Amino acid sequence: MPSAHDGADAAEASARRPAGALEAEVMAALWAGDGPMTAAEVHQQLGDGLAYKTVLTVLGRLHAKGLVGREPVGRAHAYTPSRRAAEQAAHEMNTALRRTGRRADVLQRFVDTLDADEQAALRALLDSAD
């Protein structure tokens, strides 16, 4: 028979972010910043009830992955994205393409998800690359 604790676990699990979502939120906060940001500044920027220690842990993981650089600022660190947002997105797209043997199929599926304006922009970029 389910206990009250089981219901609490289910509620907590449903409130969790999808894998990678918190890292993406932290990166978005850093990209939106005017320069290097401390964990406290990122924590304030996110402002959704996250624990400060959680933000610090995520920043540490992003640094270990090479996605952010950090420099000492007093007793803390200030973090800066290693790549701009567009560069990171392009890197992730290239990584995904390298993982498959059917690149043309993946590219076709991607193009199929674009709206008409995005397709026109992509076409213009490809035409200018020739």
PDB file of C-alpha atoms in Angstrom:
ATOM      1  CA  MET A   1       0.000   0.000   0.000  1.00  0.00           C
ATOM      2  CA  PRO A   2       1.446   3.433  -0.967  1.00  0.00           C
ATOM      3  CA  SER A   3       2.498   5.672   1.894  1.00  0.00           C
ATOM      4  CA  ALA A   4       2.230   9.450   2.225  1.00  0.00           C
ATOM      5  CA  HIS A   5       5.999   9.512   1.627  1.00  0.00           C
ATOM      6  CA  ASP A   6       5.490   7.947  -1.831  1.00  0.00           C
ATOM      7  CA  GLY A   7       3.208  10.830  -2.800  1.00  0.00           C
ATOM      8  CA  ALA A   8       5.787  13.362  -1.632  1.00  0.00           C
ATOM      9  CA  ASP A   9       8.464  11.606  -3.730  1.00  0.00           C
ATOM     10  CA  ALA A  10       6.225  11.713  -6.792  1.00  0.00           C
ATOM     11  CA  ALA A  11       5.472  15.412  -6.287  1.00  0.00           C
ATOM     12  CA  GLU A  12       9.179  16.165  -5.873  1.00  0.00           C
ATOM     13  CA  ALA A  13      10.077  14.169  -8.999  1.00  0.00           C
ATOM     14  CA  SER A  14       7.471  15.987 -11.081  1.00  0.00           C
ATOM     15  CA  ALA A  15       8.882  19.340  -9.935  1.00  0.00           C
ATOM     16  CA  ARG A  16      12.399  18.426 -11.099  1.00  0.00           C
ATOM     17  CA  ARG A  17      13.781  19.920 -14.263  1.00  0.00           C
ATOM     18  CA  PRO A  18      14.600  17.717 -17.249  1.00  0.00           C
ATOM     19  CA  ALA A  19      18.218  16.601 -17.512  1.00  0.00           C
ATOM     20  CA  GLY A  20      20.433  19.506 -18.526  1.00  0.00           C
ATOM     21  CA  ALA A  21      17.748  22.154 -18.014  1.00  0.00           C
ATOM     22  CA  LEU A  22      19.377  23.702 -14.949  1.00  0.00           C
ATOM     23  CA  GLU A  23      22.741  23.899 -16.713  1.00  0.00           C
ATOM     24  CA  ALA A  24      20.989  25.579 -19.648  1.00  0.00           C
ATOM     25  CA  GLU A  25      19.334  28.108 -17.305  1.00  0.00           C
ATOM     26  CA  VAL A  26      22.663  28.927 -15.669  1.00  0.00           C
ATOM     27  CA  MET A  27      24.328  29.322 -19.076  1.00  0.00           C
ATOM     28  CA  ALA A  28      21.486  31.600 -20.228  1.00  0.00           C
ATOM     29  CA  ALA A  29      21.992  33.768 -17.133  1.00  0.00           C
ATOM     30  CA  LEU A  30      25.727  34.012 -17.858  1.00  0.00           C
ATOM     31  CA  TRP A  31      25.130  34.858 -21.523  1.00  0.00           C
ATOM     32  CA  ALA A  32      22.653  37.562 -20.495  1.00  0.00           C
ATOM     33  CA  GLY A  33      25.164  39.126 -18.108  1.00  0.00           C
ATOM     34  CA  ASP A  34      27.358  42.090 -18.962  1.00  0.00           C
ATOM     35  CA  GLY A  35      30.529  40.282 -17.911  1.00  0.00           C
ATOM     36  CA  PRO A  36      31.843  37.695 -15.460  1.00  0.00           C
ATOM     37  CA  MET A  37      29.313  36.776 -12.769  1.00  0.00           C
ATOM     38  CA  THR A  38      29.748  35.286  -9.320  1.00  0.00           C
ATOM     39  CA  ALA A  39      27.599  32.393  -8.159  1.00  0.00           C
ATOM     40  CA  ALA A  40      25.662  34.860  -5.996  1.00  0.00           C
ATOM     41  CA  GLU A  41      24.902  37.017  -9.050  1.00  0.00           C
ATOM     42  CA  VAL A  42      23.809  33.981 -11.083  1.00  0.00           C
ATOM     43  CA  HIS A  43      21.676  32.823  -8.141  1.00  0.00           C
ATOM     44  CA  GLN A  44      20.004  36.245  -7.973  1.00  0.00           C
ATOM     45  CA  GLN A  45      19.493  36.302 -11.761  1.00  0.00           C
ATOM     46  CA  LEU A  46      17.729  32.914 -11.707  1.00  0.00           C
ATOM     47  CA  GLY A  47      15.516  33.972  -8.818  1.00  0.00           C
ATOM     48  CA  ASP A  48      13.283  30.890  -8.772  1.00  0.00           C
ATOM     49  CA  GLY A  49      13.906  29.487  -5.340  1.00  0.00           C
ATOM     50  CA  LEU A  50      17.037  27.496  -6.160  1.00  0.00           C
ATOM     51  CA  ALA A  51      19.468  26.986  -3.340  1.00  0.00           C
ATOM     52  CA  TYR A  52      22.689  28.977  -3.671  1.00  0.00           C
ATOM     53  CA  LYS A  53      24.678  25.776  -3.183  1.00  0.00           C
ATOM     54  CA  THR A  54      22.847  24.201  -6.159  1.00  0.00           C
ATOM     55  CA  VAL A  55      23.901  27.109  -8.398  1.00  0.00           C
ATOM     56  CA  LEU A  56      27.474  26.779  -7.114  1.00  0.00           C
ATOM     57  CA  THR A  57      27.440  23.042  -7.878  1.00  0.00           C
ATOM     58  CA  VAL A  58      26.121  23.608 -11.403  1.00  0.00           C
ATOM     59  CA  LEU A  59      28.777  26.263 -12.055  1.00  0.00           C
ATOM     60  CA  GLY A  60      31.431  23.820 -10.856  1.00  0.00           C
ATOM     61  CA  ARG A  61      30.138  21.161 -13.239  1.00  0.00           C
ATOM     62  CA  LEU A  62      30.040  23.614 -16.146  1.00  0.00           C
ATOM     63  CA  HIS A  63      33.633  24.606 -15.353  1.00  0.00           C
ATOM     64  CA  ALA A  64      34.716  20.947 -15.248  1.00  0.00           C
ATOM     65  CA  LYS A  65      33.106  20.445 -18.679  1.00  0.00           C
ATOM     66  CA  GLY A  66      34.966  23.470 -20.054  1.00  0.00           C
ATOM     67  CA  LEU A  67      31.765  25.386 -20.746  1.00  0.00           C
ATOM     68  CA  VAL A  68      32.686  28.246 -18.413  1.00  0.00           C
ATOM     69  CA  GLY A  69      35.916  29.819 -17.293  1.00  0.00           C
ATOM     70  CA  ARG A  70      36.393  31.177 -13.820  1.00  0.00           C
ATOM     71  CA  GLU A  71      38.644  33.714 -12.176  1.00  0.00           C
ATOM     72  CA  PRO A  72      39.130  34.500  -8.499  1.00  0.00           C
ATOM     73  CA  VAL A  73      37.250  37.512  -7.169  1.00  0.00           C
ATOM     74  CA  GLY A  74      37.967  37.937  -3.487  1.00  0.00           C
ATOM     75  CA  ARG A  75      36.982  34.682  -1.789  1.00  0.00           C
ATOM     76  CA  ALA A  76      34.662  33.693  -4.653  1.00  0.00           C
ATOM     77  CA  HIS A  77      34.988  33.086  -8.380  1.00  0.00           C
ATOM     78  CA  ALA A  78      33.491  34.955 -11.306  1.00  0.00           C
ATOM     79  CA  TYR A  79      32.312  32.782 -14.206  1.00  0.00           C
ATOM     80  CA  THR A  80      32.323  33.549 -17.923  1.00  0.00           C
ATOM     81  CA  PRO A  81      30.947  31.361 -20.733  1.00  0.00           C
ATOM     82  CA  SER A  82      33.721  29.792 -22.834  1.00  0.00           C
ATOM     83  CA  ARG A  83      31.656  30.314 -25.998  1.00  0.00           C
ATOM     84  CA  ARG A  84      28.933  32.708 -27.033  1.00  0.00           C
ATOM     85  CA  ALA A  85      25.426  31.241 -27.139  1.00  0.00           C
ATOM     86  CA  ALA A  86      25.380  30.883 -30.943  1.00  0.00           C
ATOM     87  CA  GLU A  87      28.817  29.244 -30.946  1.00  0.00           C
ATOM     88  CA  GLN A  88      27.702  26.755 -28.293  1.00  0.00           C
ATOM     89  CA  ALA A  89      24.516  25.907 -30.190  1.00  0.00           C
ATOM     90  CA  ALA A  90      26.504  25.342 -33.395  1.00  0.00           C
ATOM     91  CA  HIS A  91      28.970  23.147 -31.484  1.00  0.00           C
ATOM     92  CA  GLU A  92      26.121  21.041 -30.084  1.00  0.00           C
ATOM     93  CA  MET A  93      24.562  20.695 -33.550  1.00  0.00           C
ATOM     94  CA  ASN A  94      27.888  19.549 -35.026  1.00  0.00           C
ATOM     95  CA  THR A  95      28.365  17.082 -32.176  1.00  0.00           C
ATOM     96  CA  ALA A  96      24.904  15.627 -32.821  1.00  0.00           C
ATOM     97  CA  LEU A  97      25.637  15.313 -36.546  1.00  0.00           C
ATOM     98  CA  ARG A  98      28.928  13.508 -35.884  1.00  0.00           C
ATOM     99  CA  ARG A  99      27.117  10.924 -33.734  1.00  0.00           C
ATOM    100  CA  THR A 100      25.017   9.640 -36.624  1.00  0.00           C
ATOM    101  CA  GLY A 101      25.931   7.890 -39.834  1.00  0.00           C
ATOM    102  CA  ARG A 102      22.939   9.433 -41.614  1.00  0.00           C
ATOM    103  CA  ARG A 103      23.730  13.128 -41.546  1.00  0.00           C
ATOM    104  CA  ALA A 104      21.512  13.995 -44.516  1.00  0.00           C
ATOM    105  CA  ASP A 105      18.517  12.427 -42.759  1.00  0.00           C
ATOM    106  CA  VAL A 106      19.212  14.402 -39.583  1.00  0.00           C
ATOM    107  CA  LEU A 107      19.645  17.627 -41.538  1.00  0.00           C
ATOM    108  CA  GLN A 108      16.397  16.989 -43.415  1.00  0.00           C
ATOM    109  CA  ARG A 109      14.498  16.413 -40.164  1.00  0.00           C
ATOM    110  CA  PHE A 110      16.013  19.619 -38.777  1.00  0.00           C
ATOM    111  CA  VAL A 111      14.993  21.638 -41.841  1.00  0.00           C
ATOM    112  CA  ASP A 112      11.492  20.178 -41.593  1.00  0.00           C
ATOM    113  CA  THR A 113      11.161  21.702 -38.106  1.00  0.00           C
ATOM    114  CA  LEU A 114      12.015  25.220 -39.309  1.00  0.00           C
ATOM    115  CA  ASP A 115       9.347  27.755 -40.143  1.00  0.00           C
ATOM    116  CA  ALA A 116       9.387  29.521 -43.525  1.00  0.00           C
ATOM    117  CA  ASP A 117      11.426  32.497 -42.299  1.00  0.00           C
ATOM    118  CA  GLU A 118      14.043  30.231 -40.709  1.00  0.00           C
ATOM    119  CA  GLN A 119      14.259  28.139 -43.879  1.00  0.00           C
ATOM    120  CA  ALA A 120      14.737  31.306 -45.947  1.00  0.00           C
ATOM    121  CA  ALA A 121      17.480  32.497 -43.589  1.00  0.00           C
ATOM    122  CA  LEU A 122      19.217  29.112 -43.801  1.00  0.00           C
ATOM    123  CA  ARG A 123      18.912  29.121 -47.604  1.00  0.00           C
ATOM    124  CA  ALA A 124      20.432  32.622 -47.756  1.00  0.00           C
ATOM    125  CA  LEU A 125      23.324  31.571 -45.532  1.00  0.00           C
ATOM    126  CA  LEU A 126      23.997  28.482 -47.647  1.00  0.00           C
ATOM    127  CA  ASP A 127      23.818  30.535 -50.871  1.00  0.00           C
ATOM    128  CA  SER A 128      26.285  33.104 -49.500  1.00  0.00           C
ATOM    129  CA  ALA A 129      28.710  30.331 -48.487  1.00  0.00           C
ATOM    130  CA  ASP A 130      29.106  29.245 -52.133  1.00  0.00           C
TER     131      ASP A 130
END
